């Protein structure tokens, strides 16, 4: 094996990179953010000035950007990473993209002689920091073999879901339906409770200890009750991800009324100016509608 690189050193990519480095795997990395590159260097990584520079001399590339358009640009557009990789390299695409986008990127990489492992992840920033992500992966057996050490460094569980790109993305997108709806439902119940006279903290304690408990409520509920929570994952990521759910439903001719309603609330929070802020701030859309704040002032 030559070298390994990562492109995308945001909230999750930084934690993943740190665990790859802890596994004694040499790693080059690139992110548009100079601060992110500096943190990566502090952790022992080798920062690059461009995506192509990161990929040069490598035969394994992990891509952890936010959107399919960014993945396309990093690999084949201004980033030029696909052309800079060693011949016959493997790209591990960990971004959440539509199944059709994963298949298209896999085909494009195959056309230039590379393999792609379609490997979206779940677990958020906490899972990335702990090296305990869940990976939903599909691709050629050879791609799994080449990616094994890196996946072992970042994940607690790796699900092998098929021999071609597309199925990993399918499972992740369907998972995001649950994540997005549960997150919106958590905000909705706290907003209803506050407007109806419940104490939000007591309501949170009751629901998380009862049949209505969800992981999203347990994790995001406390942040919904904060005026300015630290950003672990943004509102706009859920605008994108639940949008991918709706795109997949349209392509499969499946009606998704709950996902559509949740999407509207994420769009509303983004339109209120919270798009780049923590996704728990979907509660702000409900607060705007009810005229009652849940969070501490």
mmCIF file of C-alpha atoms in Angstrom:
data_model
loop_
_atom_site.group_PDB
_atom_site.id
_atom_site.type_symbol
_atom_site.label_atom_id
_atom_site.label_comp_id
_atom_site.label_asym_id
_atom_site.label_seq_id
_atom_site.Cartn_x
_atom_site.Cartn_y
_atom_site.Cartn_z
ATOM 1 C CA UNK A 1 0.000 0.000 0.000
ATOM 2 C CA UNK A 2 1.150 3.527 -0.738
ATOM 3 C CA UNK A 3 -0.522 6.256 1.267
ATOM 4 C CA UNK A 4 -3.886 7.134 2.785
ATOM 5 C CA UNK A 5 -5.660 10.488 2.632
ATOM 6 C CA UNK A 6 -8.853 12.093 3.883
ATOM 7 C CA UNK A 7 -10.758 14.992 2.376
ATOM 8 C CA UNK A 8 -13.232 16.703 4.680
ATOM 9 C CA UNK A 9 -12.090 17.551 8.208
ATOM 10 C CA UNK A 10 -15.307 18.906 9.659
ATOM 11 C CA UNK A 11 -17.076 17.838 12.851
ATOM 12 C CA UNK A 12 -17.015 14.154 11.932
ATOM 13 C CA UNK A 13 -14.050 13.998 9.576
ATOM 14 C CA UNK A 14 -11.717 15.411 12.220
ATOM 15 C CA UNK A 15 -12.639 12.689 14.719
ATOM 16 C CA UNK A 16 -12.318 9.993 12.084
ATOM 17 C CA UNK A 17 -8.901 11.307 11.066
ATOM 18 C CA UNK A 18 -7.749 11.342 14.682
ATOM 19 C CA UNK A 19 -8.668 7.673 15.135
ATOM 20 C CA UNK A 20 -6.994 6.682 11.868
ATOM 21 C CA UNK A 21 -3.826 8.365 13.095
ATOM 22 C CA UNK A 22 -4.151 6.622 16.485
ATOM 23 C CA UNK A 23 -4.166 3.325 14.584
ATOM 24 C CA UNK A 24 -0.666 4.223 13.307
ATOM 25 C CA UNK A 25 -1.884 4.796 9.768
ATOM 26 C CA UNK A 26 -0.052 7.683 8.126
ATOM 27 C CA UNK A 27 -2.581 10.202 6.856
ATOM 28 C CA UNK A 28 -2.630 13.231 4.595
ATOM 29 C CA UNK A 29 -5.653 15.501 4.702
ATOM 30 C CA UNK A 30 -7.371 18.467 3.134
ATOM 31 C CA UNK A 31 -10.218 20.756 4.110
ATOM 32 C CA UNK A 32 -11.148 24.193 2.837
ATOM 33 C CA UNK A 33 -10.900 25.460 6.410
ATOM 34 C CA UNK A 34 -7.410 26.525 7.410
ATOM 35 C CA UNK A 35 -8.339 26.023 11.075
ATOM 36 C CA UNK A 36 -9.417 22.436 10.371
ATOM 37 C CA UNK A 37 -6.126 21.741 8.614
ATOM 38 C CA UNK A 38 -4.253 23.183 11.601
ATOM 39 C CA UNK A 39 -6.133 20.914 14.050
ATOM 40 C CA UNK A 40 -5.365 17.958 11.804
ATOM 41 C CA UNK A 41 -1.667 18.831 11.871
ATOM 42 C CA UNK A 42 -1.731 19.124 15.670
ATOM 43 C CA UNK A 43 -3.065 15.545 15.794
ATOM 44 C CA UNK A 44 -0.157 14.281 13.712
ATOM 45 C CA UNK A 45 -1.635 14.392 10.224
ATOM 46 C CA UNK A 46 0.020 15.876 7.158
ATOM 47 C CA UNK A 47 -2.110 18.761 5.850
ATOM 48 C CA UNK A 48 -2.272 19.418 2.126
ATOM 49 C CA UNK A 49 -2.969 22.636 0.255
ATOM 50 C CA UNK A 50 -5.536 21.020 -2.056
ATOM 51 C CA UNK A 51 -7.551 17.862 -2.553
ATOM 52 C CA UNK A 52 -5.250 16.798 -5.373
ATOM 53 C CA UNK A 53 -2.166 17.307 -3.222
ATOM 54 C CA UNK A 54 -3.713 15.177 -0.474
ATOM 55 C CA UNK A 55 -4.517 12.379 -2.937
ATOM 56 C CA UNK A 56 -1.141 12.416 -4.689
ATOM 57 C CA UNK A 57 0.914 9.305 -3.906
ATOM 58 C CA UNK A 58 -2.050 7.623 -2.185
ATOM 59 C CA UNK A 59 -4.029 4.526 -3.100
ATOM 60 C CA UNK A 60 -6.701 4.905 -0.414
ATOM 61 C CA UNK A 61 -8.819 8.052 -0.122
ATOM 62 C CA UNK A 62 -11.585 8.692 2.399
ATOM 63 C CA UNK A 63 -14.078 11.383 1.361
ATOM 64 C CA UNK A 64 -16.148 12.973 4.144
ATOM 65 C CA UNK A 65 -17.745 16.063 2.608
ATOM 66 C CA UNK A 66 -21.348 17.168 3.088
ATOM 67 C CA UNK A 67 -23.044 16.933 -0.303
ATOM 68 C CA UNK A 68 -22.911 14.850 -3.492
ATOM 69 C CA UNK A 69 -21.990 18.005 -5.428
ATOM 70 C CA UNK A 70 -19.002 18.515 -3.145
ATOM 71 C CA UNK A 71 -17.954 14.870 -3.564
ATOM 72 C CA UNK A 72 -18.185 15.219 -7.342
ATOM 73 C CA UNK A 73 -16.143 18.418 -7.270
ATOM 74 C CA UNK A 74 -13.491 16.991 -4.933
ATOM 75 C CA UNK A 75 -13.001 13.920 -7.088
ATOM 76 C CA UNK A 76 -13.562 15.137 -10.637
ATOM 77 C CA UNK A 77 -13.965 18.925 -10.536
ATOM 78 C CA UNK A 78 -11.732 21.616 -9.128
ATOM 79 C CA UNK A 79 -10.395 19.207 -6.484
ATOM 80 C CA UNK A 80 -8.959 16.795 -9.049
ATOM 81 C CA UNK A 81 -8.398 14.064 -6.470
ATOM 82 C CA UNK A 82 -9.383 11.123 -8.685
ATOM 83 C CA UNK A 83 -6.722 12.001 -11.268
ATOM 84 C CA UNK A 84 -4.082 12.530 -8.573
ATOM 85 C CA UNK A 85 -4.520 9.112 -6.930
ATOM 86 C CA UNK A 86 -2.238 6.208 -7.763
ATOM 87 C CA UNK A 87 -3.627 3.923 -10.498
ATOM 88 C CA UNK A 88 -6.120 1.364 -9.231
ATOM 89 C CA UNK A 89 -6.856 3.166 -5.968
ATOM 90 C CA UNK A 90 -9.851 2.817 -3.655
ATOM 91 C CA UNK A 91 -12.109 5.680 -2.632
ATOM 92 C CA UNK A 92 -14.136 5.299 0.569
ATOM 93 C CA UNK A 93 -17.120 7.629 0.224
ATOM 94 C CA UNK A 94 -18.448 8.262 3.746
ATOM 95 C CA UNK A 95 -20.672 11.197 2.797
ATOM 96 C CA UNK A 96 -24.446 10.778 2.892
ATOM 97 C CA UNK A 97 -25.619 10.959 -0.721
ATOM 98 C CA UNK A 98 -28.582 9.647 -2.689
ATOM 99 C CA UNK A 99 -28.254 6.041 -3.914
ATOM 100 C CA UNK A 100 -28.321 7.276 -7.510
ATOM 101 C CA UNK A 101 -25.438 9.661 -6.750
ATOM 102 C CA UNK A 102 -23.427 6.864 -5.107
ATOM 103 C CA UNK A 103 -23.914 4.651 -8.157
ATOM 104 C CA UNK A 104 -22.919 7.491 -10.504
ATOM 105 C CA UNK A 105 -19.756 8.273 -8.537
ATOM 106 C CA UNK A 106 -18.885 4.573 -8.397
ATOM 107 C CA UNK A 107 -19.265 4.302 -12.165
ATOM 108 C CA UNK A 108 -17.195 7.440 -12.782
ATOM 109 C CA UNK A 109 -14.404 6.167 -10.535
ATOM 110 C CA UNK A 110 -14.518 2.782 -12.233
ATOM 111 C CA UNK A 111 -14.168 4.476 -15.597
ATOM 112 C CA UNK A 112 -10.790 5.913 -14.510
ATOM 113 C CA UNK A 113 -9.612 2.648 -12.970
ATOM 114 C CA UNK A 114 -10.489 3.133 -9.289
ATOM 115 C CA UNK A 115 -12.748 1.210 -6.907
ATOM 116 C CA UNK A 116 -15.333 2.877 -4.681
ATOM 117 C CA UNK A 117 -16.633 1.698 -1.348
ATOM 118 C CA UNK A 118 -20.012 3.325 -0.745
ATOM 119 C CA UNK A 119 -19.686 3.646 3.039
ATOM 120 C CA UNK A 120 -21.878 6.281 4.733
ATOM 121 C CA UNK A 121 -21.629 6.457 8.504
ATOM 122 C CA UNK A 122 -23.892 7.062 11.475
ATOM 123 C CA UNK A 123 -23.051 8.024 15.033
ATOM 124 C CA UNK A 124 -22.488 11.745 14.796
ATOM 125 C CA UNK A 125 -19.567 13.669 16.197
ATOM 126 C CA UNK A 126 -19.582 11.576 19.391
ATOM 127 C CA UNK A 127 -19.245 8.345 17.434
ATOM 128 C CA UNK A 128 -16.550 9.840 15.223
ATOM 129 C CA UNK A 129 -14.535 11.000 18.241
ATOM 130 C CA UNK A 130 -14.878 7.614 19.945
ATOM 131 C CA UNK A 131 -14.053 5.549 16.846
ATOM 132 C CA UNK A 132 -17.459 3.929 17.286
ATOM 133 C CA UNK A 133 -19.323 4.793 14.096
ATOM 134 C CA UNK A 134 -21.734 2.478 12.334
ATOM 135 C CA UNK A 135 -20.740 2.032 8.684
ATOM 136 C CA UNK A 136 -23.242 0.946 6.027
ATOM 137 C CA UNK A 137 -21.053 -0.195 3.148
ATOM 138 C CA UNK A 138 -21.343 -1.720 -0.282
ATOM 139 C CA UNK A 139 -18.689 -2.303 -2.911
ATOM 140 C CA UNK A 140 -16.384 -4.858 -4.443
ATOM 141 C CA UNK A 141 -14.789 -7.378 -2.049
ATOM 142 C CA UNK A 142 -11.382 -5.973 -2.988
ATOM 143 C CA UNK A 143 -12.493 -2.498 -1.868
ATOM 144 C CA UNK A 144 -13.572 -3.903 1.508
ATOM 145 C CA UNK A 145 -10.196 -5.599 1.894
ATOM 146 C CA UNK A 146 -8.266 -2.424 1.084
ATOM 147 C CA UNK A 147 -10.422 -0.334 3.414
ATOM 148 C CA UNK A 148 -10.400 -2.791 6.324
ATOM 149 C CA UNK A 149 -7.765 -1.114 8.513
ATOM 150 C CA UNK A 150 -9.270 2.353 8.113
ATOM 151 C CA UNK A 151 -12.803 1.117 8.803
ATOM 152 C CA UNK A 152 -11.579 -0.754 11.856
ATOM 153 C CA UNK A 153 -10.069 2.489 13.170
ATOM 154 C CA UNK A 154 -13.241 4.576 12.823
ATOM 155 C CA UNK A 155 -16.099 2.135 13.350
ATOM 156 C CA UNK A 156 -17.647 -0.074 15.969
ATOM 157 C CA UNK A 157 -19.809 -1.895 13.408
ATOM 158 C CA UNK A 158 -19.399 -2.338 9.653
ATOM 159 C CA UNK A 159 -22.391 -3.701 7.753
ATOM 160 C CA UNK A 160 -21.538 -5.310 4.400
ATOM 161 C CA UNK A 161 -24.561 -4.644 2.216
ATOM 162 C CA UNK A 162 -23.619 -5.696 -1.293
ATOM 163 C CA UNK A 163 -20.965 -5.784 -3.971
ATOM 164 C CA UNK A 164 -21.735 -2.511 -5.750
ATOM 165 C CA UNK A 165 -22.037 1.149 -4.722
ATOM 166 C CA UNK A 166 -25.595 2.285 -4.049
ATOM 167 C CA UNK A 167 -26.857 -0.056 -1.346
ATOM 168 C CA UNK A 168 -24.780 1.541 1.395
ATOM 169 C CA UNK A 169 -26.326 4.894 0.495
ATOM 170 C CA UNK A 170 -29.791 3.334 0.354
ATOM 171 C CA UNK A 171 -29.577 1.996 3.889
ATOM 172 C CA UNK A 172 -28.174 5.291 5.192
ATOM 173 C CA UNK A 173 -30.844 7.400 3.525
ATOM 174 C CA UNK A 174 -33.611 5.187 4.914
ATOM 175 C CA UNK A 175 -31.960 5.460 8.329
ATOM 176 C CA UNK A 176 -32.024 9.255 8.007
ATOM 177 C CA UNK A 177 -35.801 9.131 7.652
ATOM 178 C CA UNK A 178 -35.949 7.815 11.222
ATOM 179 C CA UNK A 179 -33.293 10.245 12.468
ATOM 180 C CA UNK A 180 -34.958 13.295 10.934
ATOM 181 C CA UNK A 181 -38.505 12.412 11.954
ATOM 182 C CA UNK A 182 -37.430 11.552 15.510
ATOM 183 C CA UNK A 183 -35.500 14.816 15.805
ATOM 184 C CA UNK A 184 -38.467 16.872 14.586
ATOM 185 C CA UNK A 185 -40.813 14.899 16.885
ATOM 186 C CA UNK A 186 -38.540 15.629 19.857
ATOM 187 C CA UNK A 187 -38.758 19.351 19.112
ATOM 188 C CA UNK A 188 -42.490 19.139 18.555
ATOM 189 C CA UNK A 189 -43.224 17.441 21.866
ATOM 190 C CA UNK A 190 -41.092 19.904 23.833
ATOM 191 C CA UNK A 191 -42.758 22.820 22.048
ATOM 192 C CA UNK A 192 -46.225 21.436 22.761
ATOM 193 C CA UNK A 193 -45.344 20.780 26.376
ATOM 194 C CA UNK A 194 -43.955 24.270 26.921
ATOM 195 C CA UNK A 195 -47.000 25.914 25.325
ATOM 196 C CA UNK A 196 -49.377 23.713 27.374
ATOM 197 C CA UNK A 197 -47.647 24.600 30.645
ATOM 198 C CA UNK A 198 -45.230 21.707 31.177
ATOM 199 C CA UNK A 199 -41.755 22.268 32.524
ATOM 200 C CA UNK A 200 -39.506 21.245 29.590
ATOM 201 C CA UNK A 201 -36.875 19.584 31.804
ATOM 202 C CA UNK A 202 -39.467 17.558 33.737
ATOM 203 C CA UNK A 203 -41.180 16.599 30.474
ATOM 204 C CA UNK A 204 -37.828 15.475 29.087
ATOM 205 C CA UNK A 205 -37.226 13.317 32.178
ATOM 206 C CA UNK A 206 -40.661 11.708 31.934
ATOM 207 C CA UNK A 207 -40.543 10.923 28.209
ATOM 208 C CA UNK A 208 -36.952 9.636 28.206
ATOM 209 C CA UNK A 209 -37.890 7.264 31.028
ATOM 210 C CA UNK A 210 -41.086 6.050 29.361
ATOM 211 C CA UNK A 211 -42.344 4.443 26.165
ATOM 212 C CA UNK A 212 -41.961 7.656 24.165
ATOM 213 C CA UNK A 213 -38.193 7.672 24.599
ATOM 214 C CA UNK A 214 -36.006 8.025 21.502
ATOM 215 C CA UNK A 215 -32.262 8.347 21.051
ATOM 216 C CA UNK A 216 -32.769 11.668 19.296
ATOM 217 C CA UNK A 217 -34.795 13.104 22.176
ATOM 218 C CA UNK A 218 -32.282 11.851 24.735
ATOM 219 C CA UNK A 219 -29.332 13.294 22.797
ATOM 220 C CA UNK A 220 -30.810 16.531 21.396
ATOM 221 C CA UNK A 221 -33.408 17.378 24.044
ATOM 222 C CA UNK A 222 -30.910 18.931 26.485
ATOM 223 C CA UNK A 223 -29.472 21.062 23.678
ATOM 224 C CA UNK A 224 -32.976 22.224 22.701
ATOM 225 C CA UNK A 225 -33.239 23.667 26.202
ATOM 226 C CA UNK A 226 -30.023 25.674 25.780
ATOM 227 C CA UNK A 227 -29.953 29.161 24.296
ATOM 228 C CA UNK A 228 -26.841 28.559 22.202
ATOM 229 C CA UNK A 229 -25.749 24.898 22.076
ATOM 230 C CA UNK A 230 -22.429 23.955 20.519
ATOM 231 C CA UNK A 231 -22.836 22.723 16.955
ATOM 232 C CA UNK A 232 -22.313 18.996 16.539
ATOM 233 C CA UNK A 233 -24.360 18.622 13.344
ATOM 234 C CA UNK A 234 -26.133 21.455 11.585
ATOM 235 C CA UNK A 235 -29.763 22.095 10.698
ATOM 236 C CA UNK A 236 -28.761 22.324 7.039
ATOM 237 C CA UNK A 237 -27.332 18.795 7.138
ATOM 238 C CA UNK A 238 -30.819 17.561 7.968
ATOM 239 C CA UNK A 239 -32.299 19.818 5.292
ATOM 240 C CA UNK A 240 -29.994 17.957 2.909
ATOM 241 C CA UNK A 241 -30.394 14.453 4.354
ATOM 242 C CA UNK A 242 -34.180 14.485 4.661
ATOM 243 C CA UNK A 243 -34.234 15.975 1.165
ATOM 244 C CA UNK A 244 -32.332 12.859 0.046
ATOM 245 C CA UNK A 245 -34.964 10.736 1.801
ATOM 246 C CA UNK A 246 -37.681 12.464 -0.210
ATOM 247 C CA UNK A 247 -35.661 12.109 -3.434
ATOM 248 C CA UNK A 248 -35.252 8.381 -2.791
ATOM 249 C CA UNK A 249 -38.953 8.043 -2.033
ATOM 250 C CA UNK A 250 -39.816 9.791 -5.286
ATOM 251 C CA UNK A 251 -37.475 7.513 -7.245
ATOM 252 C CA UNK A 252 -39.018 4.448 -5.564
ATOM 253 C CA UNK A 253 -42.612 5.777 -5.856
ATOM 254 C CA UNK A 254 -43.095 5.620 -2.083
ATOM 255 C CA UNK A 255 -45.140 8.308 -0.284
ATOM 256 C CA UNK A 256 -43.313 9.764 2.737
ATOM 257 C CA UNK A 257 -45.689 12.167 4.525
ATOM 258 C CA UNK A 258 -43.874 12.127 7.887
ATOM 259 C CA UNK A 259 -40.488 12.785 6.275
ATOM 260 C CA UNK A 260 -42.014 15.603 4.213
ATOM 261 C CA UNK A 261 -43.448 17.271 7.325
ATOM 262 C CA UNK A 262 -40.110 16.983 9.171
ATOM 263 C CA UNK A 263 -38.311 18.443 6.165
ATOM 264 C CA UNK A 264 -40.525 21.518 6.295
ATOM 265 C CA UNK A 265 -39.546 22.155 9.923
ATOM 266 C CA UNK A 266 -35.829 21.901 9.134
ATOM 267 C CA UNK A 267 -36.340 24.265 6.209
ATOM 268 C CA UNK A 268 -38.204 26.619 8.516
ATOM 269 C CA UNK A 269 -35.387 26.638 11.069
ATOM 270 C CA UNK A 270 -32.869 27.256 8.288
ATOM 271 C CA UNK A 271 -34.972 30.107 6.892
ATOM 272 C CA UNK A 272 -34.972 31.684 10.361
ATOM 273 C CA UNK A 273 -31.170 31.868 10.147
ATOM 274 C CA UNK A 274 -30.216 28.700 12.020
ATOM 275 C CA UNK A 275 -29.008 26.624 9.065
ATOM 276 C CA UNK A 276 -25.357 26.532 10.112
ATOM 277 C CA UNK A 277 -26.191 26.047 13.792
ATOM 278 C CA UNK A 278 -26.755 22.847 15.772
ATOM 279 C CA UNK A 279 -29.590 20.691 14.422
ATOM 280 C CA UNK A 280 -31.310 20.827 17.826
ATOM 281 C CA UNK A 281 -32.258 24.368 16.782
ATOM 282 C CA UNK A 282 -35.065 22.940 14.685
ATOM 283 C CA UNK A 283 -36.876 23.785 17.949
ATOM 284 C CA UNK A 284 -36.631 27.448 16.903
ATOM 285 C CA UNK A 285 -39.107 26.840 14.079
ATOM 286 C CA UNK A 286 -41.616 25.524 16.600
ATOM 287 C CA UNK A 287 -40.923 28.390 18.994
ATOM 288 C CA UNK A 288 -41.611 30.835 16.169
ATOM 289 C CA UNK A 289 -44.960 29.146 15.510
ATOM 290 C CA UNK A 290 -46.054 28.824 19.128
ATOM 291 C CA UNK A 291 -44.678 32.101 20.460
ATOM 292 C CA UNK A 292 -43.338 30.191 23.459
ATOM 293 C CA UNK A 293 -39.648 29.516 24.044
ATOM 294 C CA UNK A 294 -38.417 26.135 25.238
ATOM 295 C CA UNK A 295 -34.796 27.132 25.657
ATOM 296 C CA UNK A 296 -33.288 29.024 28.549
ATOM 297 C CA UNK A 297 -33.081 32.764 27.986
#
